[in-house]
CSV table of C-alpha atoms in Angstrom, one decimal:
chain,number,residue,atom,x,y,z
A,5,UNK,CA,0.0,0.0,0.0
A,6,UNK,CA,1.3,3.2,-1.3
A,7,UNK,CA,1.1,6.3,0.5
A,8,UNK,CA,-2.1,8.4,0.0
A,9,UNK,CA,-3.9,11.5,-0.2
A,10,UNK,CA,-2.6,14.1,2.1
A,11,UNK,CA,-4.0,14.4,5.8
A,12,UNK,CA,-6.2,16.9,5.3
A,13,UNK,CA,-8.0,14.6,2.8
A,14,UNK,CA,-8.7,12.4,5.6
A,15,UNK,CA,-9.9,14.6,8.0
A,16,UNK,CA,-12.7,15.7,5.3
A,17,UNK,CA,-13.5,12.0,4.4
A,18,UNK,CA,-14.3,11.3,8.4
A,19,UNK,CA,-16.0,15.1,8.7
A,20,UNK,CA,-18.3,13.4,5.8
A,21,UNK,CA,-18.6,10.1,8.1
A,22,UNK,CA,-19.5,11.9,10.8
A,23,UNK,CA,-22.3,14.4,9.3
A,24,UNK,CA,-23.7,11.1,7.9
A,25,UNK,CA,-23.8,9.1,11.6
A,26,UNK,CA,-25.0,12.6,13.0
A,27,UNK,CA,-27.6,12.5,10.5
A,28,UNK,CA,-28.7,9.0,11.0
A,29,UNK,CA,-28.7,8.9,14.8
A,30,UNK,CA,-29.3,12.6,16.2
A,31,UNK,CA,-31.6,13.5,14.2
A,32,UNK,CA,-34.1,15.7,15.9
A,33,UNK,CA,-32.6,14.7,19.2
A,34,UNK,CA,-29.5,17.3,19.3
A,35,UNK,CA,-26.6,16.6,22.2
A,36,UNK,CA,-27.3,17.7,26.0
A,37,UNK,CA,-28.0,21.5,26.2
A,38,UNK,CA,-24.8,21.7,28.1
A,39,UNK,CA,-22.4,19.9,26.3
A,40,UNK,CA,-23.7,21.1,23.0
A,41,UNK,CA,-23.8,24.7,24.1
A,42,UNK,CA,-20.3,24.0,24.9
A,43,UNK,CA,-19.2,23.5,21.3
A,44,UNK,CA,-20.3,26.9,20.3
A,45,UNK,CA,-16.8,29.1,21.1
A,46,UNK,CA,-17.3,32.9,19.2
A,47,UNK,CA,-20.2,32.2,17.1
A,48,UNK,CA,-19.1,29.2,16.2
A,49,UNK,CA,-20.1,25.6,16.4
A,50,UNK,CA,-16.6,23.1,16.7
A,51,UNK,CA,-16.7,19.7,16.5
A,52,UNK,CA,-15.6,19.6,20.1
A,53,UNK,CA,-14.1,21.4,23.2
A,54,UNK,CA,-12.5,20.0,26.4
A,55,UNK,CA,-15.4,20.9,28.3
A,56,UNK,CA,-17.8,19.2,26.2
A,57,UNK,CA,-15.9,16.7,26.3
A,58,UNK,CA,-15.6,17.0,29.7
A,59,UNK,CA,-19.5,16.9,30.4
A,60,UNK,CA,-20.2,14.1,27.7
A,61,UNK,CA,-17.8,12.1,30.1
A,62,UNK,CA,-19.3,13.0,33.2
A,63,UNK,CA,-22.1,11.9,31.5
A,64,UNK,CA,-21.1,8.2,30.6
A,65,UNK,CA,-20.0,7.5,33.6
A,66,UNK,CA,-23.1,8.0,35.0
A,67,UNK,CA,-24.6,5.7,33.0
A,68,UNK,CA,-26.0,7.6,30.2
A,69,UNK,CA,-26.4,5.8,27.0
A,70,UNK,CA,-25.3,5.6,23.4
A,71,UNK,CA,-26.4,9.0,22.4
A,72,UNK,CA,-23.3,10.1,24.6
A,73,UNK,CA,-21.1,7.7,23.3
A,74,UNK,CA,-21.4,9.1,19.7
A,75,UNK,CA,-20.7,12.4,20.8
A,76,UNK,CA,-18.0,11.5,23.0
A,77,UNK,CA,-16.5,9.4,19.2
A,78,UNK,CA,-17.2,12.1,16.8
A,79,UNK,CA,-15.0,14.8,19.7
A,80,UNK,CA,-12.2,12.5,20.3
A,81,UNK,CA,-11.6,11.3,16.8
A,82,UNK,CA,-11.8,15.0,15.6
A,83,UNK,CA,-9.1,16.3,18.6
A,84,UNK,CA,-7.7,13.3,17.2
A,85,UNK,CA,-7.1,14.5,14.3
A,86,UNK,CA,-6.1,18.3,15.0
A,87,UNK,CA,-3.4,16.9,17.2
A,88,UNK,CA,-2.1,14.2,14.2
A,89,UNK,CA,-2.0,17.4,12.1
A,90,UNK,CA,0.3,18.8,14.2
A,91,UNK,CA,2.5,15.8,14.8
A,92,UNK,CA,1.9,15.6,18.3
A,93,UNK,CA,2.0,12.5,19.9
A,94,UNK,CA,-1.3,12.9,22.1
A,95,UNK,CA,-3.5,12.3,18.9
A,96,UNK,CA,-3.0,8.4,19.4
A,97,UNK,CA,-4.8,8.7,22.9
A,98,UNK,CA,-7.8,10.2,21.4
A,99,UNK,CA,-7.5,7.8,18.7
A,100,UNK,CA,-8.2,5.2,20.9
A,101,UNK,CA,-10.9,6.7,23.1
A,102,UNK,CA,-12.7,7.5,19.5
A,103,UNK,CA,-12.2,3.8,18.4
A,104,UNK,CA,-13.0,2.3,21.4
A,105,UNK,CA,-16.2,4.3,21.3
A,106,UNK,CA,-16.8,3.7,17.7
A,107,UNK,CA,-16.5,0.0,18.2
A,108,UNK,CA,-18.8,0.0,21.3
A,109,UNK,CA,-20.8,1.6,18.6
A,110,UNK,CA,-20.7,-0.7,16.0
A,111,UNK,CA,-22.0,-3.8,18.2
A,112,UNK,CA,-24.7,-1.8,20.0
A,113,UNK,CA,-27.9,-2.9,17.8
A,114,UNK,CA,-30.3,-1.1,19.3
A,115,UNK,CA,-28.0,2.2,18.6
A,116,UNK,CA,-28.5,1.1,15.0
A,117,UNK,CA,-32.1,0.3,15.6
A,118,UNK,CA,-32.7,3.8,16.9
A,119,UNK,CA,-31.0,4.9,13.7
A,120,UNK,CA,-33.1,3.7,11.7
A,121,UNK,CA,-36.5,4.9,13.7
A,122,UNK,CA,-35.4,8.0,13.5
A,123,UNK,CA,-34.3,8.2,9.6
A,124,UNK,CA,-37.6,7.1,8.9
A,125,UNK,CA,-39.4,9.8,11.0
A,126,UNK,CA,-37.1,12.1,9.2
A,127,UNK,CA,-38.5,10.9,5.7
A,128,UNK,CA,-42.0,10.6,6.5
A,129,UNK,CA,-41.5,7.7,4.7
A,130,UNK,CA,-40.6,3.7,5.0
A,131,UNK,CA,-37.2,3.6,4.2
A,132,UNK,CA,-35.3,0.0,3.5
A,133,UNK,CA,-33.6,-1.5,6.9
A,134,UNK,CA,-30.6,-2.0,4.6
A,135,UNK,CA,-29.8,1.7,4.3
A,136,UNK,CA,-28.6,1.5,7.7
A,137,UNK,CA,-27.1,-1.9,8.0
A,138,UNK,CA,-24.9,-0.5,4.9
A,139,UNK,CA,-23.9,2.2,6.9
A,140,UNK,CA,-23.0,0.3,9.6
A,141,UNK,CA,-21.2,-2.1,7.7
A,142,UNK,CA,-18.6,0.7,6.0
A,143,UNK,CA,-17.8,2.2,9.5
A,144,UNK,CA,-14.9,0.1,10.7
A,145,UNK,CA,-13.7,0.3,7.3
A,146,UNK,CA,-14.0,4.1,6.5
A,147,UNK,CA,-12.6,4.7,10.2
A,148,UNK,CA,-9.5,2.0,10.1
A,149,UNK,CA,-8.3,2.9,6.1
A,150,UNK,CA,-6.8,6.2,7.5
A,151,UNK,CA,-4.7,4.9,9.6
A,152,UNK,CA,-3.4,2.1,7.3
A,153,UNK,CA,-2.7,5.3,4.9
A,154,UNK,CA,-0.9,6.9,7.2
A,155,UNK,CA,0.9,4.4,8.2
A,156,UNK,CA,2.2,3.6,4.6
A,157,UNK,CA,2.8,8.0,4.3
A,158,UNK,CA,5.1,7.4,7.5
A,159,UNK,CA,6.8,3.9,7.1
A,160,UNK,CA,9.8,5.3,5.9
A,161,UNK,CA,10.0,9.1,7.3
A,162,UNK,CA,9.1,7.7,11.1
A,163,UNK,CA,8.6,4.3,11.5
A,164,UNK,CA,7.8,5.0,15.1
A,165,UNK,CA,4.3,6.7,13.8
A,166,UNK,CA,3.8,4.6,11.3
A,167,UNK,CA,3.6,1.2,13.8
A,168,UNK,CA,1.5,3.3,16.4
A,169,UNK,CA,-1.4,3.5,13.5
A,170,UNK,CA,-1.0,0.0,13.3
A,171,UNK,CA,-1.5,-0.8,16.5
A,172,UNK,CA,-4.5,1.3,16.8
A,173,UNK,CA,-6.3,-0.9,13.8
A,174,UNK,CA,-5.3,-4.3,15.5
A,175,UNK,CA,-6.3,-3.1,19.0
A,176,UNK,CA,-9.7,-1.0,17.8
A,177,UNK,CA,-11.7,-3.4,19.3
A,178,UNK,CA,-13.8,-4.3,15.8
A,179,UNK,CA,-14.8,-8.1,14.8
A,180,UNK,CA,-11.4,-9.7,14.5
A,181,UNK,CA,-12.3,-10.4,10.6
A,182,UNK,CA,-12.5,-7.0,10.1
A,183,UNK,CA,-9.2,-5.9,11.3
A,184,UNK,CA,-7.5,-9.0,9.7
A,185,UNK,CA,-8.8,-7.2,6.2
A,186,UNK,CA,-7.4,-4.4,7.6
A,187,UNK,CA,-4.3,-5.6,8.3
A,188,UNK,CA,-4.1,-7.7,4.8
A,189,UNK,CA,-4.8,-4.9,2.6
A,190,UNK,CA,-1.9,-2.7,4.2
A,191,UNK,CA,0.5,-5.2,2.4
A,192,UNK,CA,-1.3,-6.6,0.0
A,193,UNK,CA,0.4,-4.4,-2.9
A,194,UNK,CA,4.0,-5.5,-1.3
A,195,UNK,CA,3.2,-9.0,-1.0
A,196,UNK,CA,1.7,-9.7,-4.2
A,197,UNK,CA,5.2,-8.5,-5.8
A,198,UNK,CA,7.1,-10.8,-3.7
A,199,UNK,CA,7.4,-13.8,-5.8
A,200,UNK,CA,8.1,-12.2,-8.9
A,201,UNK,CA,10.7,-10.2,-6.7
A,202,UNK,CA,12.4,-13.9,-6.2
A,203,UNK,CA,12.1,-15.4,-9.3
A,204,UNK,CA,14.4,-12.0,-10.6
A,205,UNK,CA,16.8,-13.1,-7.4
A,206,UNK,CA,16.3,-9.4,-5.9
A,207,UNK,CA,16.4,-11.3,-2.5
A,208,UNK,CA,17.9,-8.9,-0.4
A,209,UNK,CA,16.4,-5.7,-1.9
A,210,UNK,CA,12.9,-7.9,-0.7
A,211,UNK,CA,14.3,-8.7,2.5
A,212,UNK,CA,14.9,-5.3,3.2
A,213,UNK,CA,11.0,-3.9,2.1
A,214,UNK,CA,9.8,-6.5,4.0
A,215,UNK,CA,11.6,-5.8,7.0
A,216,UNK,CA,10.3,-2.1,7.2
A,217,UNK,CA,6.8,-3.2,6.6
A,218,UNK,CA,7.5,-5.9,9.2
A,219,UNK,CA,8.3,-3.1,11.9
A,220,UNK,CA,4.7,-1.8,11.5
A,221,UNK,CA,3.1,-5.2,11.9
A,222,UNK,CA,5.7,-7.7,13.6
A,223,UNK,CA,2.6,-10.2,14.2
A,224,UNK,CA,1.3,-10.0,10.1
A,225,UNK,CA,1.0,-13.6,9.3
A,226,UNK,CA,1.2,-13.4,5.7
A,227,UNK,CA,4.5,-10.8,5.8
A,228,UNK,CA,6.4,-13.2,8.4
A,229,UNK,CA,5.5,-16.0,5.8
A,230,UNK,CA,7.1,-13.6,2.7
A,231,UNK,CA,10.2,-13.1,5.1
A,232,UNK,CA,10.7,-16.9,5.6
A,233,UNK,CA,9.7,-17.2,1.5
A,234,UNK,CA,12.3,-15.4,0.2
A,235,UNK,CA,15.1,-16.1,3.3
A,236,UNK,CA,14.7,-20.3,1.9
A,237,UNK,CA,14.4,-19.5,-1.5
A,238,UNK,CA,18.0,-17.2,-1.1
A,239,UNK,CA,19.2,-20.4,0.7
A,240,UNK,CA,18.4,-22.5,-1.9
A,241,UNK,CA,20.4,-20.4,-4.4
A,242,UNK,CA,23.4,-20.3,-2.2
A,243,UNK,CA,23.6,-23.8,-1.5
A,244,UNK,CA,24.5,-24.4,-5.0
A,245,UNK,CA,27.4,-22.1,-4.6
A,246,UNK,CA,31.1,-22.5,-3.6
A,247,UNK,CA,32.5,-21.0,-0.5
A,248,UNK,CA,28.9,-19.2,0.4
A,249,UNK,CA,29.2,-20.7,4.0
A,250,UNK,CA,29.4,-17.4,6.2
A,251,UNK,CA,26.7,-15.7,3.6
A,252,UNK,CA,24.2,-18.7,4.1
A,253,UNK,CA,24.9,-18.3,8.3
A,254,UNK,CA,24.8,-14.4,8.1
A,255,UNK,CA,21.3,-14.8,6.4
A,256,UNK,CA,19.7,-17.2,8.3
A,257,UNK,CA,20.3,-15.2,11.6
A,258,UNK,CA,19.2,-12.3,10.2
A,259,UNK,CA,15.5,-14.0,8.6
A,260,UNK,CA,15.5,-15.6,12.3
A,261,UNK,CA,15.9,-12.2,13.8
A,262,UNK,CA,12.9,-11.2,11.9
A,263,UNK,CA,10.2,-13.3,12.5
A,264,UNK,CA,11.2,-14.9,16.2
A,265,UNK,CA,9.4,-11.9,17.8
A,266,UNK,CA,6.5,-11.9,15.5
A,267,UNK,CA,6.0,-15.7,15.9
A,268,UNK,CA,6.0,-16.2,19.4
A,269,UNK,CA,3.4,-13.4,19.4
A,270,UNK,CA,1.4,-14.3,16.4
A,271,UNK,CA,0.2,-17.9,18.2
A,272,UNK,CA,0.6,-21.4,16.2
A,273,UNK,CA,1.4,-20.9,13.0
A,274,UNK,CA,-0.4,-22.5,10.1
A,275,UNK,CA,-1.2,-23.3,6.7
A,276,UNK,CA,1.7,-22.0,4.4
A,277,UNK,CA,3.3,-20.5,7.3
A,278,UNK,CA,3.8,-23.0,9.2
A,279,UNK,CA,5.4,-25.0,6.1
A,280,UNK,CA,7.7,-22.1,5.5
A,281,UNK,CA,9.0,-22.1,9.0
A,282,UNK,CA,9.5,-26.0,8.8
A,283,UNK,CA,11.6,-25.2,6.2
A,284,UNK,CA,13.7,-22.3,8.0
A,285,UNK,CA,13.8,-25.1,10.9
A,286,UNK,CA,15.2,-27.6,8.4
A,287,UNK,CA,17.9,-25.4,7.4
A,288,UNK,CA,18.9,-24.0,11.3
A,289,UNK,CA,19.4,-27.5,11.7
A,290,UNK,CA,21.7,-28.2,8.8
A,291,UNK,CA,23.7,-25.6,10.1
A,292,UNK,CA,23.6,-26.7,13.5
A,293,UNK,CA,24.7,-30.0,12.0
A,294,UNK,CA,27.1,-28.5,10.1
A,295,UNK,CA,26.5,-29.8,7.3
A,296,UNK,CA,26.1,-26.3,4.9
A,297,UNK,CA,26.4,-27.3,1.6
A,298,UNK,CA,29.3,-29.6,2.4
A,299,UNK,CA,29.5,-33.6,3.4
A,300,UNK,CA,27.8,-34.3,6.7
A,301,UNK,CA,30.6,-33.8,9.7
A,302,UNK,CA,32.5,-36.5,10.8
A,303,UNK,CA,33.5,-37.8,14.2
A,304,UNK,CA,37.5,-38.3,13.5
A,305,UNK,CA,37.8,-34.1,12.9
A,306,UNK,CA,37.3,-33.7,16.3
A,307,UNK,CA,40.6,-33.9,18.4
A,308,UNK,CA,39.5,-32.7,21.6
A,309,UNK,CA,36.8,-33.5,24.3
A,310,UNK,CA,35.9,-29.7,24.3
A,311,UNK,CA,35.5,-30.2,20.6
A,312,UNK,CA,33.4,-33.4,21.0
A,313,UNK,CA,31.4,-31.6,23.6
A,314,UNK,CA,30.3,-28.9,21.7
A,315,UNK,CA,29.3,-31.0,18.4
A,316,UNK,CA,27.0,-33.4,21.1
A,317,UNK,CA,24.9,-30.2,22.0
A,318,UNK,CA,25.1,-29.1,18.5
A,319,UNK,CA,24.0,-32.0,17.4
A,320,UNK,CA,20.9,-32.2,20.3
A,321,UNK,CA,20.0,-28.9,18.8
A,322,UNK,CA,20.0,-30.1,15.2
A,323,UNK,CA,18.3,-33.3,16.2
A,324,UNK,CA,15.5,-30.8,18.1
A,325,UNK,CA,15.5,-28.2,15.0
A,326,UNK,CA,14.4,-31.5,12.2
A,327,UNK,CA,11.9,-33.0,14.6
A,328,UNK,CA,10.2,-28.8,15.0
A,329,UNK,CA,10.2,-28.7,11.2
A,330,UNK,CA,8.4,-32.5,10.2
A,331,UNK,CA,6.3,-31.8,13.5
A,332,UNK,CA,4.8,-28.5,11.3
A,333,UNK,CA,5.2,-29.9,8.1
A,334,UNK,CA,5.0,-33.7,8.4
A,335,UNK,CA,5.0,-34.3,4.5
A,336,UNK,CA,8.3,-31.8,4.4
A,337,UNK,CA,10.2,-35.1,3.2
A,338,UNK,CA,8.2,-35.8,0.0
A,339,UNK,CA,9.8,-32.4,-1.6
A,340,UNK,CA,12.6,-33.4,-3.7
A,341,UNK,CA,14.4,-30.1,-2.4
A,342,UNK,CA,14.3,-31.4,1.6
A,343,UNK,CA,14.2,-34.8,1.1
A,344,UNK,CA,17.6,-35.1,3.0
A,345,UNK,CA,15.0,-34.0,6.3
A,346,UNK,CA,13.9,-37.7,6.3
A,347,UNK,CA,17.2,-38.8,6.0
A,348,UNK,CA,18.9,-36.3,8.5
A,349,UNK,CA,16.1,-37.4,11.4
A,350,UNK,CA,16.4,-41.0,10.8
A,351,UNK,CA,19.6,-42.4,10.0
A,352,UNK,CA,22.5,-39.5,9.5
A,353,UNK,CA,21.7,-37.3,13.4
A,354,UNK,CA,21.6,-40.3,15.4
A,355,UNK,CA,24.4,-42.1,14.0
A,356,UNK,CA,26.8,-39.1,14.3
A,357,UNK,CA,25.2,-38.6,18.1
A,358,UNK,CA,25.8,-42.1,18.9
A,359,UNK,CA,29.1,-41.6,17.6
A,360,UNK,CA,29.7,-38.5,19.3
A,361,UNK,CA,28.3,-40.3,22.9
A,362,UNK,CA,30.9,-42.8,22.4
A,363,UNK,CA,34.1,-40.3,22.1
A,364,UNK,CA,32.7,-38.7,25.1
A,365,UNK,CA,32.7,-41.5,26.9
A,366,UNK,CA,36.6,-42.6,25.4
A,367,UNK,CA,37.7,-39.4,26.7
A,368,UNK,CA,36.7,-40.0,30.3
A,369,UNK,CA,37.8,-43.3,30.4
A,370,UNK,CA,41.6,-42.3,29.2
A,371,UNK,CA,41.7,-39.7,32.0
A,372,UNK,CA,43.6,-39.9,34.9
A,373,UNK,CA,42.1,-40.2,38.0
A,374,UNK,CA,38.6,-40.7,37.4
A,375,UNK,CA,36.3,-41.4,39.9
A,376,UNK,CA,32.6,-43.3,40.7
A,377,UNK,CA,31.1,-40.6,39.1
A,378,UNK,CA,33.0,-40.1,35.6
A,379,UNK,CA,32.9,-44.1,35.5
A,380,UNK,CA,28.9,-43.6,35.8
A,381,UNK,CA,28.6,-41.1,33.1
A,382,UNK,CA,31.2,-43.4,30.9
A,383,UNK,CA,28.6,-46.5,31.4
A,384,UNK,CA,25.6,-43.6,30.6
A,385,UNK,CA,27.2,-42.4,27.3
A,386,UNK,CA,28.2,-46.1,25.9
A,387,UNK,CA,24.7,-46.8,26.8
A,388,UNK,CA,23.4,-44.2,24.3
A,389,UNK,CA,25.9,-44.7,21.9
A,390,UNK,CA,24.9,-48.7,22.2
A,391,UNK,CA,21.3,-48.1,20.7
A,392,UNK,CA,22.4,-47.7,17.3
A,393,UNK,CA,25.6,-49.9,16.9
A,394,UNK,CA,23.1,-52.3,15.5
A,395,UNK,CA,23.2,-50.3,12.4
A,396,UNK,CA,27.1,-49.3,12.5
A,397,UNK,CA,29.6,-52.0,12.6
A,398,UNK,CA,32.1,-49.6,13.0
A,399,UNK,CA,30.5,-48.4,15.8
A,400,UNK,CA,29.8,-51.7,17.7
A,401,UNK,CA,33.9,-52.5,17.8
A,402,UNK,CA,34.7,-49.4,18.8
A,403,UNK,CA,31.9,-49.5,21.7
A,404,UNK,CA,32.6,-53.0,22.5
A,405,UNK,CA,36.4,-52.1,22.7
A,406,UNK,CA,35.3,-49.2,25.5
A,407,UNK,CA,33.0,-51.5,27.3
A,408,UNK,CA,36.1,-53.6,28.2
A,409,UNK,CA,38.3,-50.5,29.3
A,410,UNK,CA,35.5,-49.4,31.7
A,411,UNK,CA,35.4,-53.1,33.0
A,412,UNK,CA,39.1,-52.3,33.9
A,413,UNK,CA,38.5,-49.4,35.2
A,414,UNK,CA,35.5,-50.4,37.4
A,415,UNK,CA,31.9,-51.5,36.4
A,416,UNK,CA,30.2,-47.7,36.8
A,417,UNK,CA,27.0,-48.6,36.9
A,418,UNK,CA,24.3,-46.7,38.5
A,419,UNK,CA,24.1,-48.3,41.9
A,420,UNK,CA,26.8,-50.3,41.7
A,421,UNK,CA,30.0,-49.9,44.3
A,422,UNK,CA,33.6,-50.2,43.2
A,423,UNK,CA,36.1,-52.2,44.8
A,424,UNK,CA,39.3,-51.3,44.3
């Protein structure tokens, strides 16, 4: 969404939404004598003042009813809107009080119901239920589409301003379906230009659009999605590439940057999002592995235990980062692109793990003066690294060659006692 007509442009459209709601629901019922004396300042009539405002308040909290709460809209929306023209920072506050009024509003039926009395006792004629329900119908629309345009006029110049006028559509208190239209048809223009955007391989010029638009609205489902789109589909084009290693690393923590805070607000993700994030799991755990566009680590390039350490928690991670992605994407595995995923979870993770569990546990063994204790964690780690020798030849002598140096050493069992 581009940026639109100028300010004062909105500030006539919602004058013109306001004579039309006056007109449907004042009607020959004007304002309290007080409060709408109060709008009249040298001969003029304003579409507010503190102390009507002041009085409608009063008012409401004793209990009066709807009619109040329009006023008390149409004054705060149009402070609202002197103080935005001003750049002032105290417009947002009336911005909410108006939209939490206009929402209140919108749900009240018999404030519509009214409405509609007294439009027909204005005509002197019957006039069609739906004239009303229309208008009813447009008002979280014509009061939220301001805000998305300023918030496109200000994503660049102050992004600051720009995500406060976001927030005030997502927390206006209208239907959630109406604010996720909202919220959709801020980006829809940017998002509908992502894939062609990709298929050109402008990934980082995307990347960086999306990430300003992702300021404004770090919960969007369909911009985290576009994020995690073109971060994989860069990371599919540098896989195929020599010595792109540190780019591929450098990229992925920057798409994780993006959409971690979004996601853990934006609640369970589905549909296409949640098979993009599998994805973006997939290849975190690649890299945890190791394993970034080269041949899967092995266990004989690591010479020392702090080494062999680090690639066993690695390695947990990885293992924890493949089961994440097939537990959001289960069918992950039948694209010929991450068909390795199967692979990785099944056979390749747990084979280097077991192989990993069984250096740990040669390490302690060759140490000197080891105790109950390291001889405990010994037996622990040969019984993890045991579960797959089965499978690995190579594995079982190497095991079974350990087992017999901790029966040396003493039995380190769980519960057993050593006697030396």
């Amino acid at each position: 969404m581009t940026a639109g007509p100028e300010l004062e442009r909105l500030a006539g459209e919602l004058e013109r939404l306001q004579e039309e709601l006056s007109g449907l629901v004042t009607g020959e019922a004007p304002a309290p004598a007080s409060a709408y004396e109060a709008l009249r300042q040298d001969g003029e009539l304003h579409p507010w003042t503190s102390t009507a405002v002041r009085l409608w308040e009063e008012q409401l909290a004793d209990g009066a009813d709807s009619e109040v709460v329009h006023h008390l809209a149409i004054a705060h929306h149009a402070r609202a809107y002197d103080l935005e023209a001003a750049g002032d920072d105290a417009a947002f506050g009336h911005f909410e009080e108006a939209l939490r009024h206009w929402a209140s509003l919108h749900g009240d039926r018999d404030f519509w119901r009214r409405a509609y009395e007294r439009l027909t006792g204005a005509m002197g004629v019957p006039v069609p239920g739906e004239v009303v329900e229309e208008a009813r119908a447009r008002l979280p629309r014509n009061l939220l589409e301001p805000h998305l345009t300023l918030a496109a006029r200000f994503r660049i110049t102050d992004p600051r301003r720009a995500r406060r006028h976001v927030r005030l559509v997502t927390d206006s208190g209208f239907p959630a379906a109406i604010v996720a239209e909202a919220r959709a048809d801020l980006v829809r223009d940017v998002l509908d230009g992502v894939p062609q955007a990709v298929a050109e391989g402008r990934f980082g010029e995307t990347l960086d659009t999306l990430e300003t638009w992702l300021h404004l609205d770090p919960e969007g489902h369909g911009l985290l999605r576009a994020v995690l789109f073109t971060g994989r589909s860069w990371m599919e084009r540098l896989r195929d590439e020599p010595y792109a290693t540190r780019r591929m690393d450098e990229l992925l923590d920057r798409v994780d940057r993006l959409v971690r805070p979004g996601l853990a607000l934006a609640g369970p993700p589905s549909g296409e999002l949640a098979k993009e994030l599998a994805r973006h799991e997939f290849l975190l755990a690649l890299r945890s592995f190791g394993a970034f566009g080269t041949a899967a680590p092995s266990p004989d390039s690591l010479g020392s235990r702090a080494e062999v350490e680090e690639a066993r928690r690695a390695a947990g991670r990885a293992s924890r980062q493949v089961e994440t992605a097939l537990e959001l994407y289960p069918e992950m595995g039948d694209d010929p692109r991450y068909a390795e995923v199967t692979e990785l979870r099944s056979t390749v993770l747990p084979r280097y793990r077991a192989w990993l569990s069984a250096l740990s546990a040669q390490f302690l063994l060759t140490a000197f003066g080891i105790g109950d204790r390291e001889l405990a964690r010994a037996r622990q780690l040969l019984d993890e690294a045991g579960e797959y020798t089965a499978a690995d030849p190579s594995l079982e002598s190497f095991v079974r060659s350990l087992e017999n140096l901790l029966s040396i050493r003493g039995p380190g069992r769980p519960g057993e006692m050593r006697h030396d």
